[in-house]
C-alpha angles and dihedrals in degrees: 000000000000090000090054092049091048091051092049091049090050092050090049092048089050092052092048091050090050092048094052091043091053090052091048091050089055092047091046091057092044094050090054087075092084135040088223092063099032095101090050087051092055092048091049090051092049091049091047092052091046090053090048091054091045091050091051090049091053092052107115091211091071108100102172110059092166093064091050091050090049091051091050091048091050090049091055092045090057100032100051095056089045088058090060096063115115119257090253088065096047093103090057090046090051091052090049090051089055089049091054091049092049096050091045091054092045094049092047091052090049092051094049092047095055092038092055093037089070092054116070114235097013097102099071122175091260096049094045091048090052092048093049091050090045094051095044095049095038099052096040088050088051098055094032091054092047089053091049091049090049093051091048092048088049093231107189098236093048108070120224092211121072115275112218136176136171117296090004099146093042090049093049093048091047090053091051091048091053090051091051092048090051088050092052091051090050091050092052094051116000094178096050095043099034091124088067091067096079088044089057090049093051093046091050091050091049093045091054090057095043092046094060098033096081093045119096127227092256091065095049093102090060092042092051093051090046091051087048087057091050090050090052093050091049089052088054089054090050089052091056092046093051095034088238113148093190090063090048091051096044092043092050090051091048095045097046095045091049091050093047091049091050090052091050091052094046089053090049088057094039089236136123130236090251091053092051094046100037107016097086088223112190104045111143108260124220110246114252112236096017090190092066111090114197123193126210118215117234132205135192121247089242092055091046091050091054091053093045094052089059093053128105097197124030121182119196119203110199123199143166091292089066090052094049092049091043087227098150094105092050087050088054089053089051090048091051093049094049095045091049086059090055094255117146107235122190134172121226110213121197115204093235101036112131128007103300138027109284093009094140093043091055095048094047093044088052089058088051098246107161109264093224088066091063104089126186120241098253092053100041095048090072090060100045098086087059094047114111093201135016115194113199111199112193096322116131126157093029090065099039111124090206086082089071102051115005106093091185092059118102089226095050110140095018111134109244139185106262096231091149091065094066120100091246130011127196118191121197112207138147093227143339093269113135123257125245092289086067096232137109117263112239090202091072091061097044119121094245097042124099124187123228103197120206145058110329094232093050095045094048087048089055090049089053091050091048093051093044092051094052107088095193118103127223 
């Protein structure tokens, strides 16, 4: 009798833990809406996950505590080092996290399939459907996320530019269709067609690679959020397989938020999902009118510093080049020097700048730049015609005026930051190589634009020296 009461109490404790965890997951997502509550959001998410693990540990149906303890230990062994990566590598780390989630879901689905296959009547239509969805989404998220991480890390044997070949999209869709047909056969008769299960796994793994292969590095933020959505949907499927409503809730939150974020970013680029996934955006374009040679004007950091110290409003446009050079702390020094002179300094943030959503916000917040100085594109564009100086640090396609008027350009129609409308524009860049859209940037050849060639960290450091050495006030 006591054993029964203890088991009932454990089940009740598990359900209470799951209920509180579900509420905390919802609050965690809600608190991410504001920088002021972002830390609270992270703490709520950590507490929710801890309660979820605790609830699972209290479940009286668990017979092998040692395996659970081993899994938690392995999670810590991998997770703690991942937390040490620099902020510039956070996009890669995020993609790896999605890969771990995907492979966990896929392996769990595989285990449950073969576990229930040995027991007559366990693989119902509903369960088999959930397992097929779980395995397809989980394994394609695994390999797709690894490919995304490789592109972001710029691994030599994974090209940054889109890789295309004849009948690529048709081939990819055909592969997915074959996987779905195999899944339908498995659902109809899992015992008769059980040999199709490993085929589905292999097709899902291959599709994940082929899905990301034709997508360029510039689209990785959208791809990462989309893969996040897939991971969430696969978690929902796991929840149905295990009859765990917390997994269903958390997966639905993850999947829907990832999808919404992907839609927001596609709108910010004026592109559709199909264009991102199948458009091979980012191939280097042949220059129209190859006989026309255009020359960009250059300036020295000292000369740029002299112009900036006479300004009333300076707008800084950060981009991926700032992240690669890890120049955010030098930018903070520049911000401090200019504001001490009474100059109004603002930061123009494009929704898809960098390699993940909010990449520039995170880097600038790390260097302790006031968050109210980080202004979104739609708001800052109204102020740019009044800006005395715009300083572009490693941003490229998001400031290219071709997006406004050149209908032949792959970025035509994409909302951009109107850096060319300022009285003077300085652009920091290592070379004149095109950005990830594969096209020249018209901004660099504009009458009021001057190039500052070099590493972003070094050039901003020279600007700081130039401003520090000038004794005159504003």
